[in-house]
């Protein structure tokens, strides 16, 4: 079957969405004090790096950045065929800190559940917020993002693909329809 | 990446991609061991049986800690406290354990091939923790991980291994592993301790320690198994130590940044002098540390995904 590809966001669109999310994060948290970004491997960690740059540009002060791999916390071990486990790298204590979890696409919410468990296993943050580039619906768990780049109602069998360039910067978002 | 092997029986039947994937996975699991709360829920609800027919502290403890850090339930069975002493056969013991539905059996046995024998007959995964003089895959993998962490890449390195090769499953697994990863392996030992045809495994054979360790990047010393052949294969431990022991003076023949490894337990003053065993080039305790991470990776990888075939 032929696959139809529809562009949802181009590189300017991604850029604007991330800029807005950066402003929203700063507004809601009143600056960067006690704040840290944690990206979910691999798409989310690329986006978290981009958000970090934007926040530094806007606010003029640095913000902590970490990466988390949720594979060890997933609930689909037996049915999963890609068994790669990436490195978790959170070089700061989580206690008393406000964490913004960053991922590219929010779908069933299971990855976010795993990420929250992973963070809680490492420390006790003051709160966890969620920033997402594309929310495509179909939640299977009571999870709601705080910062959304684009709301996009989809059918279950469609796919969302976020393209990154060779410098790991998000270039475009596509919808793949069979 | 997909990981097909259901059992880990030896390095010989793993591909280079699979070996590298195990090492990469172990790197990621290593981080868990440095956390304040050293536990992840990855293997929650899995039952792992440590079935040890031979004495072992390091390997058994390492597998047990690995399983527990992944939240699996670990059960330890050692031969001295099991029905084996009452005359039960290996196969019967294994079928009885299988009737309790474990997911993985980690086995050490004095007979070469015992793990392959079980893997053919059981439904659960089997991990070889050392079988006779055949293989000890998790040891070779933790050695490779340690070398990789120090040298960056294994390809192109020269690794010298010295000691009783005939009775060493560690050597056999290491020769397979290092060859597959592109290292040059040099073996040294007295003629009584080197099996005929060793060259066919793809290594250089020396009867002189100095020749083997000259310009080596890594030196792996093997334990003289005093309880077994120490008495008959060599005239005396003192003589062995003089010709095949690693000490400060012959260590200088190796590269300046060479690392010294030992699978343990070490016999100080026999195959390795105390000053080398405690010296700044030794990475012996790092090997032990990496052992837990490698075993976490093995337990995880044989548990995950739908295995297409039986081995």
Short mmCIF file of C-alpha atoms in Angstrom, two decimals:
data_model
loop_
_atom_site.label_atom_id
_atom_site.label_comp_id
_atom_site.label_asym_id
_atom_site.label_seq_id
_atom_site.Cartn_x
_atom_site.Cartn_y
_atom_site.Cartn_z
CA UNK A 1 0.00 0.00 0.00
CA UNK A 2 1.25 3.45 -0.85
CA UNK A 3 2.06 5.69 2.07
CA UNK A 4 0.81 9.26 2.01
CA UNK A 5 3.07 11.78 3.76
CA UNK A 6 1.67 15.08 4.97
CA UNK A 7 3.86 17.82 6.37
CA UNK A 8 2.51 19.06 9.70
CA UNK A 9 5.31 21.43 10.68
CA UNK A 10 8.25 22.66 8.62
CA UNK A 11 11.53 23.80 10.13
CA UNK A 12 10.20 27.33 10.82
CA UNK A 13 7.07 25.85 12.36
CA UNK A 14 9.10 23.61 14.69
CA UNK A 15 11.26 26.57 15.61
CA UNK A 16 8.29 28.78 16.45
CA UNK A 17 6.63 26.05 18.50
CA UNK A 18 9.82 25.49 20.52
CA UNK A 19 10.26 29.23 21.06
CA UNK A 20 6.72 29.50 22.38
CA UNK A 21 7.20 26.47 24.67
CA UNK A 22 10.42 28.03 26.01
CA UNK A 23 8.54 31.24 26.85
CA UNK A 24 5.68 29.30 28.46
CA UNK A 25 8.11 27.29 30.62
CA UNK A 26 9.80 30.50 31.80
CA UNK A 27 6.52 32.28 32.43
CA UNK A 28 5.00 29.47 34.42
CA UNK A 29 8.13 28.81 36.49
CA UNK A 30 9.07 32.48 36.84
CA UNK A 31 12.57 31.98 35.51
CA UNK A 32 15.05 29.10 35.57
CA UNK A 33 15.72 28.81 39.29
CA UNK A 34 15.48 25.19 40.50
CA UNK A 35 14.38 24.22 37.01
CA UNK A 36 15.84 21.38 34.90
CA UNK A 37 15.03 19.95 31.48
CA UNK A 38 15.13 16.16 31.02
CA UNK A 39 14.75 14.80 27.50
CA UNK A 40 13.54 11.29 26.77
CA UNK A 41 15.88 9.41 24.47
CA UNK A 42 16.32 9.95 21.63
CA UNK A 43 13.92 12.48 20.05
CA UNK A 44 13.08 14.13 23.35
CA UNK A 45 16.70 14.62 24.31
CA UNK A 46 17.41 16.40 21.01
CA UNK A 47 14.42 18.69 21.59
CA UNK A 48 15.46 19.31 25.21
CA UNK A 49 18.86 20.50 23.93
CA UNK A 50 17.13 22.90 21.53
CA UNK A 51 14.83 24.16 24.30
CA UNK A 52 17.85 24.70 26.52
CA UNK A 53 19.47 26.91 23.86
CA UNK A 54 16.28 28.93 23.46
CA UNK A 55 15.89 29.43 27.21
CA UNK A 56 19.51 30.58 27.47
CA UNK A 57 18.89 33.05 24.61
CA UNK A 58 15.72 34.42 26.19
CA UNK A 59 16.69 34.44 29.85
CA UNK A 60 20.45 34.88 29.61
CA UNK A 61 21.12 32.28 32.29
CA UNK A 62 21.90 28.59 31.92
CA UNK A 63 19.46 25.80 32.68
CA UNK A 64 20.28 22.23 33.74
CA UNK A 65 19.86 19.52 31.13
CA UNK A 66 19.63 15.75 31.53
CA UNK A 67 18.77 12.72 29.41
CA UNK A 68 16.74 9.72 30.43
CA UNK A 69 16.34 6.33 28.81
CA UNK A 70 13.07 4.69 29.81
CA UNK A 71 13.70 1.23 28.35
CA UNK A 72 14.34 -0.31 31.77
CA UNK A 73 10.94 0.95 32.95
CA UNK A 74 8.79 -0.12 30.02
CA UNK A 75 5.92 -2.58 30.31
CA UNK A 76 6.30 -4.38 26.98
CA UNK A 77 9.52 -6.41 27.41
CA UNK A 78 8.20 -9.63 25.88
CA UNK A 79 6.66 -8.11 22.76
CA UNK A 80 9.34 -5.54 22.00
CA UNK A 81 11.86 -6.39 19.35
CA UNK A 82 14.21 -3.47 19.66
CA UNK A 83 16.10 -4.14 22.88
CA UNK A 84 18.57 -1.24 22.75
CA UNK A 85 19.07 0.53 26.07
CA UNK A 86 20.56 4.01 26.00
CA UNK A 87 22.44 5.85 28.71
CA UNK A 88 20.64 7.80 31.40
CA UNK A 89 22.62 10.92 32.21
CA UNK A 90 21.27 13.22 34.91
CA UNK A 91 24.33 15.02 36.30
CA UNK A 92 22.50 16.90 39.08
CA UNK A 93 20.41 15.91 42.13
CA UNK A 94 16.67 15.87 41.50
CA UNK A 95 15.52 16.72 45.02
CA UNK A 96 13.66 20.06 45.40
CA UNK A 97 13.89 20.63 41.66
CA UNK A 98 11.17 21.38 39.11
CA UNK A 99 11.58 18.98 36.20
CA UNK A 100 10.33 19.60 32.68
CA UNK A 101 10.16 16.27 30.88
CA UNK A 102 10.57 16.70 27.12
CA UNK A 103 9.45 14.28 24.39
CA UNK A 104 8.70 14.59 20.70
CA UNK A 105 5.36 12.81 20.30
CA UNK A 106 2.74 12.07 22.97
CA UNK A 107 0.60 9.05 22.08
CA UNK A 108 -0.59 6.43 24.60
CA UNK A 109 1.24 8.05 27.52
CA UNK A 110 3.06 4.83 28.42
CA UNK A 111 6.50 6.27 27.71
CA UNK A 112 5.74 9.21 30.01
CA UNK A 113 4.57 6.82 32.73
CA UNK A 114 7.88 4.95 32.39
CA UNK A 115 9.85 8.21 32.41
CA UNK A 116 8.13 9.39 35.59
CA UNK A 117 8.89 6.07 37.28
CA UNK A 118 12.51 6.34 36.15
CA UNK A 119 12.82 9.87 37.54
CA UNK A 120 11.18 8.91 40.84
CA UNK A 121 13.64 6.02 41.18
CA UNK A 122 16.54 8.44 40.94
CA UNK A 123 15.26 11.20 43.22
CA UNK A 124 12.32 13.18 44.53
CA UNK A 125 11.70 16.28 42.43
CA UNK A 126 9.38 19.05 43.62
CA UNK A 127 7.21 18.55 40.56
CA UNK A 128 7.32 17.12 37.02
CA UNK A 129 5.94 19.04 34.03
CA UNK A 130 5.59 17.72 30.50
CA UNK A 131 6.55 19.43 27.25
CA UNK A 132 5.60 17.78 23.95
CA UNK A 133 6.18 18.79 20.34
CA UNK A 134 3.17 16.92 18.95
CA UNK A 135 0.20 15.57 20.92
CA UNK A 136 -1.54 13.03 18.70
CA UNK A 137 -4.17 11.80 21.20
CA UNK A 138 -5.18 8.17 21.99
CA UNK A 139 -4.11 8.27 25.63
CA UNK A 140 -4.26 5.00 27.54
CA UNK A 141 -3.26 6.57 30.85
CA UNK A 142 -4.36 9.72 32.71
CA UNK A 143 -1.48 11.87 31.45
CA UNK A 144 -1.77 15.46 30.22
CA UNK A 145 0.99 17.66 28.81
CA UNK A 146 1.68 21.14 30.20
CA UNK A 147 3.32 22.56 27.07
CA UNK A 148 2.24 21.49 23.60
CA UNK A 149 3.83 22.42 20.28
CA UNK A 150 0.98 21.19 18.15
CA UNK A 151 -2.30 19.37 18.88
CA UNK A 152 -2.95 16.91 16.11
CA UNK A 153 -5.93 14.53 16.12
CA UNK A 154 -4.84 11.33 14.36
CA UNK A 155 -6.16 7.89 13.52
CA UNK A 156 -4.54 5.05 15.45
CA UNK A 157 -2.95 3.50 12.37
CA UNK A 158 -1.32 6.74 11.27
CA UNK A 159 2.24 7.55 12.25
CA UNK A 160 3.93 10.75 13.31
CA UNK A 161 7.55 11.18 12.31
CA UNK A 162 9.81 13.93 13.60
CA UNK A 163 12.84 14.49 11.37
CA UNK A 164 16.14 15.62 12.84
CA UNK A 165 19.07 16.97 10.83
CA UNK A 166 22.67 15.85 11.29
CA UNK A 167 23.09 18.35 14.13
CA UNK A 168 20.15 16.72 15.94
CA UNK A 169 17.91 19.77 15.43
CA UNK A 170 14.26 19.05 14.63
CA UNK A 171 13.61 19.90 10.98
CA UNK A 172 10.04 18.86 10.31
CA UNK A 173 7.07 16.85 11.52
CA UNK A 174 5.28 14.52 9.10
CA UNK A 175 2.09 12.50 9.28
CA UNK A 176 2.32 9.10 7.55
CA UNK A 177 -0.95 7.61 6.39
CA UNK A 178 -1.27 4.15 4.80
CA UNK B 1 18.53 -3.68 17.74
CA UNK B 2 16.92 -7.09 17.77
CA UNK B 3 18.68 -9.74 19.87
CA UNK B 4 17.82 -13.25 18.79
CA UNK B 5 19.79 -15.65 21.03
CA UNK B 6 17.56 -17.26 23.62
CA UNK B 7 20.49 -18.87 25.40
CA UNK B 8 24.01 -17.67 26.11
CA UNK B 9 26.04 -20.85 25.88
CA UNK B 10 29.35 -19.56 24.60
CA UNK B 11 31.05 -16.78 22.70
CA UNK B 12 31.71 -19.09 19.77
CA UNK B 13 28.14 -18.88 18.47
CA UNK B 14 27.63 -15.14 19.02
CA UNK B 15 28.13 -12.72 16.13
CA UNK B 16 30.30 -9.61 16.35
CA UNK B 17 27.13 -7.48 16.25
CA UNK B 18 25.62 -9.44 19.12
CA UNK B 19 28.80 -9.11 21.21
CA UNK B 20 28.97 -5.36 20.63
CA UNK B 21 25.27 -5.03 21.40
CA UNK B 22 25.75 -6.86 24.72
CA UNK B 23 28.64 -4.53 25.60
CA UNK B 24 26.65 -1.41 24.65
CA UNK B 25 23.70 -2.60 26.72
CA UNK B 26 26.02 -3.28 29.65
CA UNK B 27 27.36 0.30 29.45
CA UNK B 28 23.82 1.58 29.91
CA UNK B 29 23.09 -0.76 32.80
CA UNK B 30 26.32 0.25 34.51
CA UNK B 31 24.75 3.58 35.39
CA UNK B 32 22.12 1.82 37.53
CA UNK B 33 24.91 0.43 39.74
CA UNK B 34 26.08 3.92 40.63
CA UNK B 35 22.68 5.20 41.74
CA UNK B 36 21.61 5.65 45.31
CA UNK B 37 18.67 3.32 44.70
CA UNK B 38 20.22 0.50 42.66
CA UNK B 39 17.11 -1.09 41.26
CA UNK B 40 15.10 -0.92 38.06
CA UNK B 41 11.85 -2.81 37.40
CA UNK B 42 12.95 -4.27 34.04
CA UNK B 43 12.65 -7.98 34.91
CA UNK B 44 9.86 -7.70 37.46
CA UNK B 45 8.02 -11.00 37.75
CA UNK B 46 10.79 -13.08 36.16
CA UNK B 47 12.26 -15.98 38.10
CA UNK B 48 15.93 -16.79 37.66
CA UNK B 49 17.57 -19.90 39.08
CA UNK B 50 21.29 -19.91 39.81
CA UNK B 51 22.18 -23.58 39.45
CA UNK B 52 25.77 -24.01 40.55
CA UNK B 53 27.31 -27.47 40.53
CA UNK B 54 30.78 -26.05 41.21
CA UNK B 55 32.02 -23.68 43.87
CA UNK B 56 31.82 -20.03 42.87
CA UNK B 57 31.60 -16.83 44.83
CA UNK B 58 32.28 -14.10 42.32
CA UNK B 59 30.22 -15.33 39.39
CA UNK B 60 27.27 -16.51 41.44
CA UNK B 61 27.12 -13.33 43.52
CA UNK B 62 27.54 -11.24 40.39
CA UNK B 63 24.60 -12.95 38.63
CA UNK B 64 22.55 -12.71 41.80
CA UNK B 65 23.18 -9.00 42.24
CA UNK B 66 22.54 -8.43 38.52
CA UNK B 67 19.18 -10.21 38.69
CA UNK B 68 18.15 -8.44 41.88
CA UNK B 69 19.01 -5.00 40.51
CA UNK B 70 16.68 -5.77 37.59
CA UNK B 71 13.93 -6.78 40.08
CA UNK B 72 13.92 -10.47 39.10
CA UNK B 73 13.40 -13.11 41.78
CA UNK B 74 16.63 -15.04 42.22
CA UNK B 75 16.91 -18.53 43.64
CA UNK B 76 20.30 -20.08 44.43
CA UNK B 77 20.95 -23.78 44.26
CA UNK B 78 24.38 -25.20 44.95
CA UNK B 79 25.28 -28.81 44.39
CA UNK B 80 26.34 -29.50 47.94
CA UNK B 81 22.88 -28.64 49.30
CA UNK B 82 20.80 -30.14 46.48
CA UNK B 83 19.45 -33.54 45.46
CA UNK B 84 22.56 -34.06 43.35
CA UNK B 85 24.26 -35.50 46.41
CA UNK B 86 21.36 -37.95 46.63
CA UNK B 87 22.10 -39.25 43.14
CA UNK B 88 19.72 -37.32 40.90
CA UNK B 89 20.88 -36.84 37.29
CA UNK B 90 21.45 -33.40 35.81
CA UNK B 91 18.50 -33.80 33.48
CA UNK B 92 16.13 -34.80 36.29
CA UNK B 93 17.29 -31.92 38.45
CA UNK B 94 16.73 -29.52 35.57
CA UNK B 95 13.26 -30.87 34.73
CA UNK B 96 12.24 -30.55 38.36
CA UNK B 97 13.38 -26.97 38.43
CA UNK B 98 11.63 -26.29 35.13
CA UNK B 99 8.36 -27.61 36.56
CA UNK B 100 8.45 -24.57 38.84
CA UNK B 101 8.49 -22.30 35.75
CA UNK B 102 11.68 -20.28 35.98
CA UNK B 103 12.42 -17.92 33.08
CA UNK B 104 16.19 -18.27 33.09
CA UNK B 105 18.57 -20.89 34.47
CA UNK B 106 22.14 -19.72 35.04
CA UNK B 107 24.31 -22.81 35.30
CA UNK B 108 27.83 -23.71 36.22
CA UNK B 109 28.86 -27.33 35.82
CA UNK B 110 32.10 -29.30 35.83
CA UNK B 111 31.25 -31.08 32.56
CA UNK B 112 32.00 -29.30 29.28
CA UNK B 113 28.82 -29.01 27.23
CA UNK B 114 26.44 -29.38 30.19
CA UNK B 115 24.75 -26.06 29.36
CA UNK B 116 24.22 -26.97 25.70
CA UNK B 117 22.75 -30.28 26.88
CA UNK B 118 20.22 -28.49 29.09
CA UNK B 119 19.40 -25.80 26.54
CA UNK B 120 18.31 -28.50 24.09
CA UNK B 121 15.98 -30.04 26.64
CA UNK B 122 14.43 -27.11 28.50
CA UNK B 123 11.95 -24.44 27.47
CA UNK B 124 13.51 -21.65 29.54
CA UNK B 125 16.64 -19.68 28.66
CA UNK B 126 19.99 -21.10 29.77
CA UNK B 127 23.01 -18.93 30.52
CA UNK B 128 26.39 -20.62 30.83
CA UNK B 129 28.25 -19.47 33.94
CA UNK B 130 31.16 -21.78 33.16
CA UNK B 131 31.03 -25.38 31.91
CA UNK B 132 34.04 -27.61 32.49
CA UNK B 133 36.96 -26.48 30.36
CA UNK B 134 34.69 -25.28 27.56
CA UNK B 135 33.43 -21.69 27.89
CA UNK B 136 32.73 -18.93 30.37
CA UNK B 137 31.04 -16.33 28.16
CA UNK B 138 30.10 -13.73 30.77
CA UNK B 139 33.74 -13.54 31.91
CA UNK B 140 35.01 -12.93 28.37
CA UNK B 141 32.34 -10.25 27.86
CA UNK B 142 33.23 -8.40 31.06
CA UNK B 143 36.89 -8.60 30.07
CA UNK B 144 36.05 -7.12 26.66
CA UNK B 145 34.02 -4.35 28.31
CA UNK B 146 36.92 -3.53 30.63
CA UNK B 147 39.40 -3.43 27.75
CA UNK B 148 37.05 -1.29 25.68
CA UNK B 149 36.60 1.20 28.50
CA UNK B 150 40.37 1.60 28.84
CA UNK B 151 41.46 1.40 25.23
CA UNK B 152 38.44 2.75 23.39
CA UNK B 153 38.49 0.08 20.75
CA UNK B 154 39.52 -3.57 20.86
CA UNK B 155 40.38 -3.83 17.18
CA UNK B 156 44.12 -3.79 16.62
CA UNK B 157 45.12 -4.39 20.26
CA UNK B 158 47.52 -7.10 21.38
CA UNK B 159 46.30 -9.12 24.34
CA UNK B 160 48.61 -11.56 26.14
CA UNK B 161 47.10 -14.37 28.18
CA UNK B 162 49.31 -16.53 30.39
CA UNK B 163 48.78 -19.54 32.56
CA UNK B 164 47.10 -22.93 32.51
CA UNK B 165 45.28 -22.73 29.20
CA UNK B 166 44.29 -26.40 28.99
CA UNK B 167 42.01 -26.18 32.00
CA UNK B 168 40.77 -22.66 31.41
CA UNK B 169 37.31 -21.98 30.04
CA UNK B 170 38.05 -18.29 30.53
CA UNK B 171 40.82 -18.46 27.92
CA UNK B 172 38.71 -20.24 25.35
CA UNK B 173 35.89 -17.71 25.62
CA UNK B 174 38.37 -14.87 25.58
CA UNK B 175 40.16 -16.14 22.46
CA UNK B 176 36.84 -16.36 20.59
CA UNK B 177 35.71 -12.97 21.86
CA UNK B 178 38.95 -11.06 21.27
CA UNK B 179 39.44 -12.62 17.83
CA UNK B 180 35.93 -11.68 16.79
CA UNK B 181 36.50 -8.12 17.99
CA UNK B 182 39.74 -7.88 16.02
CA UNK B 183 42.46 -8.16 18.67
CA UNK B 184 45.64 -10.19 18.36
CA UNK B 185 45.88 -12.84 21.07
CA UNK B 186 49.21 -14.18 22.36
CA UNK B 187 49.19 -17.13 24.71
CA UNK B 188 51.98 -18.16 27.07
CA UNK B 189 52.35 -21.09 29.42
CA UNK B 190 54.46 -24.16 30.20
CA UNK B 191 54.08 -26.94 27.60
CA UNK B 192 52.21 -29.10 30.09
CA UNK B 193 49.52 -26.45 30.36
CA UNK B 194 48.97 -25.73 26.66
CA UNK B 195 46.64 -28.00 24.69
CA UNK B 196 47.85 -29.23 21.28
CA UNK B 197 46.34 -27.38 18.32
CA UNK B 198 45.80 -24.15 20.24
CA UNK B 199 47.02 -22.15 17.22
CA UNK B 200 43.95 -23.30 15.31
CA UNK B 201 41.77 -21.12 17.53
CA UNK B 202 43.56 -18.14 16.05
CA UNK B 203 46.29 -17.15 18.49
CA UNK B 204 50.05 -17.01 18.77
CA UNK B 205 51.50 -19.56 21.18
CA UNK B 206 54.63 -18.93 23.27
CA UNK B 207 56.42 -20.98 25.87
CA UNK B 208 57.98 -17.92 27.35
CA UNK B 209 56.08 -15.22 29.18
CA UNK B 210 58.41 -12.41 28.11
CA UNK B 211 57.85 -13.09 24.41
CA UNK B 212 54.10 -12.99 24.87
CA UNK B 213 53.84 -9.82 26.92
CA UNK B 214 56.35 -7.72 24.98
CA UNK B 215 54.48 -4.70 23.58
CA UNK B 216 51.12 -6.02 24.76
CA UNK B 217 48.24 -3.61 25.41
CA UNK B 218 46.59 -5.94 27.89
CA UNK B 219 47.92 -8.78 29.99
CA UNK B 220 45.54 -11.36 31.37
CA UNK B 221 46.97 -13.67 34.01
CA UNK B 222 45.23 -16.94 34.80
CA UNK B 223 45.01 -18.58 38.17
CA UNK B 224 47.07 -21.67 38.86
CA UNK B 225 44.38 -23.99 40.10
CA UNK B 226 46.27 -25.37 43.07
CA UNK B 227 43.44 -27.72 44.00
CA UNK B 228 43.58 -29.42 40.62
CA UNK B 229 46.64 -29.69 38.47
CA UNK B 230 49.04 -27.49 40.37
CA UNK B 231 50.78 -30.53 41.72
CA UNK B 232 51.36 -32.58 38.61
CA UNK B 233 51.80 -30.18 35.69
CA UNK B 234 54.55 -28.05 37.13
CA UNK B 235 57.50 -28.97 39.37
CA UNK B 236 56.67 -26.35 41.98
CA UNK B 237 54.76 -23.14 42.43
CA UNK B 238 58.05 -21.34 43.01
CA UNK B 239 59.39 -22.45 39.68
CA UNK B 240 56.17 -21.51 37.91
CA UNK B 241 56.24 -18.11 39.53
CA UNK B 242 59.82 -17.59 38.38
CA UNK B 243 59.15 -18.36 34.74
CA UNK B 244 55.50 -17.41 34.28
CA UNK B 245 54.69 -15.00 37.10
CA UNK B 246 54.00 -11.36 36.27
CA UNK B 247 56.11 -8.97 38.31
CA UNK B 248 57.31 -5.38 38.20
CA UNK B 249 60.32 -6.15 36.07
CA UNK B 250 58.75 -8.19 33.25
CA UNK B 251 55.69 -5.94 33.20
CA UNK B 252 57.97 -3.23 31.81
CA UNK B 253 58.21 -5.20 28.55
CA UNK B 254 54.56 -4.46 27.86
CA UNK B 255 53.37 -1.09 26.61
CA UNK B 256 53.63 1.68 29.14
CA UNK B 257 49.86 2.05 29.39
CA UNK B 258 49.15 -1.70 29.37
CA UNK B 259 46.43 -2.91 31.69
CA UNK B 260 46.76 -6.00 33.89
CA UNK B 261 43.74 -8.25 34.22
CA UNK B 262 42.92 -11.39 36.18
CA UNK B 263 39.64 -13.32 36.32
CA UNK B 264 40.22 -14.04 40.00
CA UNK B 265 40.70 -15.38 42.54
CA UNK B 266 44.33 -14.34 42.44
CA UNK B 267 47.21 -16.30 43.97
CA UNK B 268 49.50 -13.55 45.16
CA UNK B 269 53.13 -14.42 44.60
CA UNK B 270 52.33 -17.27 42.17
CA UNK B 271 51.03 -16.02 38.82
CA UNK B 272 51.08 -12.37 39.83
CA UNK B 273 53.20 -10.50 42.35
CA UNK B 274 51.46 -8.48 45.02
CA UNK B 275 52.95 -5.24 43.77
CA UNK B 276 51.50 -5.81 40.27
CA UNK B 277 48.16 -6.99 41.63
CA UNK B 278 47.87 -3.75 43.60
CA UNK B 279 49.76 -1.60 41.10
CA UNK B 280 48.33 1.26 39.11
CA UNK B 281 48.05 -0.79 35.92
CA UNK B 282 45.74 -3.37 37.49
CA UNK B 283 42.06 -3.25 36.56
CA UNK B 284 41.05 -6.41 38.43
CA UNK B 285 38.33 -4.80 40.54
CA UNK B 286 36.96 -2.93 37.53
CA UNK B 287 36.50 -6.34 35.91
CA UNK B 288 34.39 -7.39 38.88
CA UNK B 289 32.39 -4.16 38.69
CA UNK B 290 31.79 -4.59 34.97
CA UNK B 291 30.75 -8.20 35.62
CA UNK B 292 27.51 -7.07 37.24
CA UNK B 293 26.67 -4.76 34.33
CA UNK B 294 27.45 -7.43 31.70
CA UNK B 295 25.30 -9.98 33.53
CA UNK B 296 22.45 -7.49 33.81
CA UNK B 297 22.70 -7.04 30.03
CA UNK B 298 22.66 -10.82 29.42
CA UNK B 299 19.66 -11.44 31.69
CA UNK B 300 17.80 -8.56 30.04
CA UNK B 301 18.62 -9.48 26.46
CA UNK B 302 17.62 -13.16 26.70
CA UNK B 303 14.34 -12.08 28.35
CA UNK B 304 13.26 -9.46 25.86
CA UNK B 305 11.49 -9.74 22.54
CA UNK B 306 10.06 -12.77 20.80
CA UNK B 307 12.85 -15.20 20.05
CA UNK B 308 12.61 -16.56 16.53
CA UNK B 309 14.64 -19.71 17.07
CA UNK B 310 15.96 -21.78 19.88
CA UNK B 311 19.57 -20.72 19.93
#
